[in-house]
CSV table of N, CA and C in Angstrom, one decimal:
chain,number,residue,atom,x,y,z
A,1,UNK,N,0.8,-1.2,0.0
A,1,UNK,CA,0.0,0.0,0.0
A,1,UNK,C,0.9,1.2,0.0
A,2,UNK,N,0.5,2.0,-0.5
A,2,UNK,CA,1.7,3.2,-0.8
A,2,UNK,C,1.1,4.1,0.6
A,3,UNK,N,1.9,5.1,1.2
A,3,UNK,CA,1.5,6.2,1.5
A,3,UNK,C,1.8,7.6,1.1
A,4,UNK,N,-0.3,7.9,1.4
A,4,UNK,CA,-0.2,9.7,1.1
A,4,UNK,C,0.8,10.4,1.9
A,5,UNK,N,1.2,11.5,0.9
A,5,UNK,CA,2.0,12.4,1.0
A,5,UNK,C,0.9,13.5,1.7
A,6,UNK,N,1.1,14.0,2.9
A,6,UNK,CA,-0.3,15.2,3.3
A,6,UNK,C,0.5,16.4,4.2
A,7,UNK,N,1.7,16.0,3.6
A,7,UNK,CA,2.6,17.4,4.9
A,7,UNK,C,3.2,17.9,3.5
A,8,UNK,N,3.9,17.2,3.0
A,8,UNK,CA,4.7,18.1,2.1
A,8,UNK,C,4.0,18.9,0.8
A,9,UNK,N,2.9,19.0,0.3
A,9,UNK,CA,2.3,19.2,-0.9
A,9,UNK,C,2.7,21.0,-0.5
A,10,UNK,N,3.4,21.4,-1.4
A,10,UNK,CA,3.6,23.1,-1.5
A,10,UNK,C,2.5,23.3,-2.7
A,11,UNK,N,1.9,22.8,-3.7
A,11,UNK,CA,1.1,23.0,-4.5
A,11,UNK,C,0.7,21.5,-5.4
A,12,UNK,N,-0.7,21.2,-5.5
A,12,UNK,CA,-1.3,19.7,-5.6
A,12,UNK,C,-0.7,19.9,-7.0
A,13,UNK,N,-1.0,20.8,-7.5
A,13,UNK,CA,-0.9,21.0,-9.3
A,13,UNK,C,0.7,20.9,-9.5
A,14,UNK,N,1.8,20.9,-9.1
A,14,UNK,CA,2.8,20.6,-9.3
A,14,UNK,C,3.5,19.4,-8.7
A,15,UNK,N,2.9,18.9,-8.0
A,15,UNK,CA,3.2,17.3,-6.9
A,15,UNK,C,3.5,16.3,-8.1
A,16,UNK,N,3.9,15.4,-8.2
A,16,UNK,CA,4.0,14.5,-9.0
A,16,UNK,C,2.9,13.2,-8.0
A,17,UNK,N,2.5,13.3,-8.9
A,17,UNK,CA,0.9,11.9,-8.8
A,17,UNK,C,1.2,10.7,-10.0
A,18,UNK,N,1.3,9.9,-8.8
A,18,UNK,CA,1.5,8.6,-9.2
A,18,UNK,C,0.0,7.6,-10.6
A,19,UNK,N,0.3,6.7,-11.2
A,19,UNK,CA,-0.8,6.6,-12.0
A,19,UNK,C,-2.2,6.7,-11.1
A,20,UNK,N,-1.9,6.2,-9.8
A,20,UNK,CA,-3.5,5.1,-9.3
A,20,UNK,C,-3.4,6.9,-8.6
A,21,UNK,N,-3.3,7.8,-8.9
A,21,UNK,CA,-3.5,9.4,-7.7
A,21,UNK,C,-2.6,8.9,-6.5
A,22,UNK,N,-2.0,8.6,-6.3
A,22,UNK,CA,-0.8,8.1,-4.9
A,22,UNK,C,0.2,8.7,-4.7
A,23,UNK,N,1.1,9.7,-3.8
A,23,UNK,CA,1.8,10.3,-4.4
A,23,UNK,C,3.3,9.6,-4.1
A,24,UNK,N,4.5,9.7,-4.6
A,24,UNK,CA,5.8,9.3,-4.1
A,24,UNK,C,6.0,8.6,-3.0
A,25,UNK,N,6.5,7.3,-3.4
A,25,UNK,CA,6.5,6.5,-2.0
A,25,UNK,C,7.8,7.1,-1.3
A,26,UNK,N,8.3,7.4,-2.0
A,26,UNK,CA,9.8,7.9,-1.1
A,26,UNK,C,9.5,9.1,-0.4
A,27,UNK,N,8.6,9.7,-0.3
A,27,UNK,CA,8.6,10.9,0.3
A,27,UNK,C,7.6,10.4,1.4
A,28,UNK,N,7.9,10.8,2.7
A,28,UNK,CA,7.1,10.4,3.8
A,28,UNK,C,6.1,11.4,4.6
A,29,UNK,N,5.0,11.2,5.5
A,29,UNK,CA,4.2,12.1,5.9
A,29,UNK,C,5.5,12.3,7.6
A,30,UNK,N,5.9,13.9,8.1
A,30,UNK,CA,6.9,14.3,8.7
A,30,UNK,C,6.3,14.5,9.8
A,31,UNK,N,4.9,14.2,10.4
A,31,UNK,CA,4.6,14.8,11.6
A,31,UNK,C,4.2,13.6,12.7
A,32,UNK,N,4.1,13.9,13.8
A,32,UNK,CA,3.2,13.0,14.4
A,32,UNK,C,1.6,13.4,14.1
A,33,UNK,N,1.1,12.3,14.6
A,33,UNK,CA,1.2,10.6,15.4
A,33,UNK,C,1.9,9.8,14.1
A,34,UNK,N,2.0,10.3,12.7
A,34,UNK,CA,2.8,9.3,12.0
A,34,UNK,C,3.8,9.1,12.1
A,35,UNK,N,4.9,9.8,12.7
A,35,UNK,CA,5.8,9.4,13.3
A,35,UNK,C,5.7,9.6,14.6
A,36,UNK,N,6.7,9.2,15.6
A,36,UNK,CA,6.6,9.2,17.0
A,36,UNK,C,6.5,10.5,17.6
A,37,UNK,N,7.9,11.0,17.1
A,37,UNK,CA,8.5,12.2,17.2
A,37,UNK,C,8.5,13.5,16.1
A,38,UNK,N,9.0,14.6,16.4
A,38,UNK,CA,8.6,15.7,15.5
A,38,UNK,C,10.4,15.4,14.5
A,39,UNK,N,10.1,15.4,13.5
A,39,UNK,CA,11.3,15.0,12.1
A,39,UNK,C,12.1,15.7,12.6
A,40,UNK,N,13.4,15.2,12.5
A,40,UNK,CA,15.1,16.2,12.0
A,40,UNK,C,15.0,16.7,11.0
A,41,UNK,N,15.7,17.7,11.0
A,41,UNK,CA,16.6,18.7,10.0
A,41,UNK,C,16.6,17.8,8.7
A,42,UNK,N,17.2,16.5,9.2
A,42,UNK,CA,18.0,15.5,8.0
A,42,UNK,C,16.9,14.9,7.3
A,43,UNK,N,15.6,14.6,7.9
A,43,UNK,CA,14.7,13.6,7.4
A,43,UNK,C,13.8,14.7,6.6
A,44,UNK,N,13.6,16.1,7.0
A,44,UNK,CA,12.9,17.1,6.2
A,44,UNK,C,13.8,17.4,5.0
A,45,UNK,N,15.0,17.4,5.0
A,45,UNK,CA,15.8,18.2,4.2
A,45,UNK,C,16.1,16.4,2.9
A,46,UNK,N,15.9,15.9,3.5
A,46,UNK,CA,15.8,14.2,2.6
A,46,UNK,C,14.4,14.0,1.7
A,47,UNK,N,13.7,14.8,2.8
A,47,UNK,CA,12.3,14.6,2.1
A,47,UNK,C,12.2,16.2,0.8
A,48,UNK,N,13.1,17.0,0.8
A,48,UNK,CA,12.7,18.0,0.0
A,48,UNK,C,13.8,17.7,-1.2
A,49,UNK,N,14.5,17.1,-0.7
A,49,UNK,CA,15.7,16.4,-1.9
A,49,UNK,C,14.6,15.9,-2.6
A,50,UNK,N,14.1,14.6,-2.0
A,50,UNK,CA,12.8,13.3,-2.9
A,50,UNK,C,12.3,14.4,-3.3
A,51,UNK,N,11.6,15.4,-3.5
A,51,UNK,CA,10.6,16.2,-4.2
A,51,UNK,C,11.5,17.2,-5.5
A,52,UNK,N,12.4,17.7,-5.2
A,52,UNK,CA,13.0,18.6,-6.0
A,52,UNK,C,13.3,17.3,-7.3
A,53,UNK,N,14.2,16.2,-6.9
A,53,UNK,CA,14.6,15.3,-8.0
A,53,UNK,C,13.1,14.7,-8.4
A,54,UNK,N,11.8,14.8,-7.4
A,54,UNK,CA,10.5,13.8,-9.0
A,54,UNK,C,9.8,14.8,-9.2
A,55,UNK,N,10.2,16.2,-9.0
A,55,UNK,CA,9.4,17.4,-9.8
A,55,UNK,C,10.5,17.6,-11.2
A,56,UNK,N,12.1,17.7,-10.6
A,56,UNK,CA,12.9,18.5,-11.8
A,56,UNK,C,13.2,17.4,-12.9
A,57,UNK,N,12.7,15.6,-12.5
A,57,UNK,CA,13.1,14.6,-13.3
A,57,UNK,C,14.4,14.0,-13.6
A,58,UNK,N,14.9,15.0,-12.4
A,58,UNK,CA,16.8,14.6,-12.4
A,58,UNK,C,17.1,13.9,-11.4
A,59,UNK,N,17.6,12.6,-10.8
A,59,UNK,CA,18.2,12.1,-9.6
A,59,UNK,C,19.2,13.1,-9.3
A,60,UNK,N,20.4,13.5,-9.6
A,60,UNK,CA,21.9,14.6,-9.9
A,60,UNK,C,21.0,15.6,-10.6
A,61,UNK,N,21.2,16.7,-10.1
A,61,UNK,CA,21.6,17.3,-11.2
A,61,UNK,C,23.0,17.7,-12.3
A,62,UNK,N,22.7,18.7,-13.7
A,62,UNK,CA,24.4,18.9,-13.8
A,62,UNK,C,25.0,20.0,-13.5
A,63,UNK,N,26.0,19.7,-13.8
A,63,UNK,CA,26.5,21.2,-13.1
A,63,UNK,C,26.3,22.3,-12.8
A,64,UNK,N,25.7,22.3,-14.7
A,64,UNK,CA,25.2,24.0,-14.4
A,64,UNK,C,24.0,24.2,-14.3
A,65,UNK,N,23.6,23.1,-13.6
A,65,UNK,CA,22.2,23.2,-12.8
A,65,UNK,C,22.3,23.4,-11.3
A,66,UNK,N,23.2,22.8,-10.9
A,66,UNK,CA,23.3,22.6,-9.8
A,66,UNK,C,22.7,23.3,-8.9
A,67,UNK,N,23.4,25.1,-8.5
A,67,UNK,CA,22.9,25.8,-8.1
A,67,UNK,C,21.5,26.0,-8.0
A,68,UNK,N,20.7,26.2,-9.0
A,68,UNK,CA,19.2,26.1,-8.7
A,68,UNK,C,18.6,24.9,-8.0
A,69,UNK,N,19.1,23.8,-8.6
A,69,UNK,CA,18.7,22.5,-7.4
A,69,UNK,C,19.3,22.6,-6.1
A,70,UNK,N,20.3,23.1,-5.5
A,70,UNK,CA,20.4,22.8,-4.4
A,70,UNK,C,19.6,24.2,-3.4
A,71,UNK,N,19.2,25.4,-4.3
A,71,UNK,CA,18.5,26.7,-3.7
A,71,UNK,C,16.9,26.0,-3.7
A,72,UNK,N,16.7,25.2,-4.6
A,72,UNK,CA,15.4,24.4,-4.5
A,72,UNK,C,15.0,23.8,-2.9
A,73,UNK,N,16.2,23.0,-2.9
A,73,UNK,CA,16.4,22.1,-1.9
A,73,UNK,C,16.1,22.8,-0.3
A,74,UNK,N,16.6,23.8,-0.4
A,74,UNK,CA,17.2,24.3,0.9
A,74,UNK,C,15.8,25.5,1.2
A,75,UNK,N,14.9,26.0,0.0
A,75,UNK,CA,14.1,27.0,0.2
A,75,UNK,C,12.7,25.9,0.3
A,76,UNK,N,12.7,24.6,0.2
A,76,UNK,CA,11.5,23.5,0.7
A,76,UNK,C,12.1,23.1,1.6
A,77,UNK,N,12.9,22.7,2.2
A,77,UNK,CA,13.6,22.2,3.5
A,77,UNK,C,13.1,23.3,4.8
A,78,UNK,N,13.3,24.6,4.2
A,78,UNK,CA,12.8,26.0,5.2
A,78,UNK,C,11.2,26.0,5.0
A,79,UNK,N,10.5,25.8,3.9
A,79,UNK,CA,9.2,25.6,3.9
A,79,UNK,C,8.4,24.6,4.8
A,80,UNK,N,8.6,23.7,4.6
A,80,UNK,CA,8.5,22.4,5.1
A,80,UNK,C,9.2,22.7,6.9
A,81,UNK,N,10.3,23.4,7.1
A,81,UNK,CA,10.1,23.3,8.6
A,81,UNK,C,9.1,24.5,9.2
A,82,UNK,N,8.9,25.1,8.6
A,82,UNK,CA,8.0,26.8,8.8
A,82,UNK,C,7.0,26.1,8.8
A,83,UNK,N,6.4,24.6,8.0
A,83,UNK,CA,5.2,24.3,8.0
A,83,UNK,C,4.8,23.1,9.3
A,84,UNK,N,5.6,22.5,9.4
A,84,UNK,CA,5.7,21.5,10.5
A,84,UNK,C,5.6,22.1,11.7
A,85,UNK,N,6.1,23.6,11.7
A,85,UNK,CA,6.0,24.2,13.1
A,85,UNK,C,4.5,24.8,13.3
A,86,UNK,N,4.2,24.9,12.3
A,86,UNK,CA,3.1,25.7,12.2
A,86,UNK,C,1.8,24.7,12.8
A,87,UNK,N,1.7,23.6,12.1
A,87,UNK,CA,0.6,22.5,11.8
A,87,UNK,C,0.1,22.4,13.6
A,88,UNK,N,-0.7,22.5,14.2
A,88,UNK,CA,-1.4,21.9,15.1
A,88,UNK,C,-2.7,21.5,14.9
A,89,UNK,N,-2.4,19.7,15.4
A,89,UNK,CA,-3.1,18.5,15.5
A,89,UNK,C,-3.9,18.7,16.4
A,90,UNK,N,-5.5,18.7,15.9
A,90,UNK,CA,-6.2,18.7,16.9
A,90,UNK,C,-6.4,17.6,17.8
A,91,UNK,N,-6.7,17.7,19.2
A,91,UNK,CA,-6.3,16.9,20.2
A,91,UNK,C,-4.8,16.6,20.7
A,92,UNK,N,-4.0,17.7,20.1
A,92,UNK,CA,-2.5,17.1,20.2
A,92,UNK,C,-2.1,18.2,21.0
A,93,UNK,N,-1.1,18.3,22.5
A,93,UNK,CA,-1.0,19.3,23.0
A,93,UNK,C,0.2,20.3,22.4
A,94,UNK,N,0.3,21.3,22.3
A,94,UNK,CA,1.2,22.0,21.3
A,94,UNK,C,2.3,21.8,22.4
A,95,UNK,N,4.3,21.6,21.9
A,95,UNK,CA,5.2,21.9,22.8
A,95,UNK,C,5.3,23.3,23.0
């Protein structure tokens, strides 16, 4: 069974959607109760990697790409934690 992607979507119309509507299995949902704990740095910034490489269609980029793929990387890594901080679960006591 694959799982939904429901933390990281910055825009549904640019997500990459799998044939059956499913989105990237490599990309994980970052918050609790799905996970235990609230994500690292490394697991958000892993998760905005998976998304930059199945939106740009590149695993690497090349060289003189680079730059933009890694400002990709690092300006969803900052989204994605600005959004994880943000998200309160109802029933869930905020830290």
């Amino acid at each position: 069974m694959r799982q939904k992607l429901s933390v990281l979507i910055l825009n549904p119309l640019v997500a990459s959607i799998g044939h059956n509507g499913d989105m990237c299995r490599s990309i994980k949902t970052l918050r609790p109760p799905v996970i235990p704990e609230e994500a690292t740095e490394e697991e958000i910034r892993a998760a905005a990697l998976q998304y930059v490489r199945k939106v740009s269609g590149f695993r690497a980029p090349a060289a003189h790409n680079r730059e933009v793929f890694d400002r990709a990387v690092d300006e969803i890594t900052a989204s994605t934690m600005r959004l994880l901080d943000g998200i309160e679960v109802r029933g869930a006591a905020r830290a």
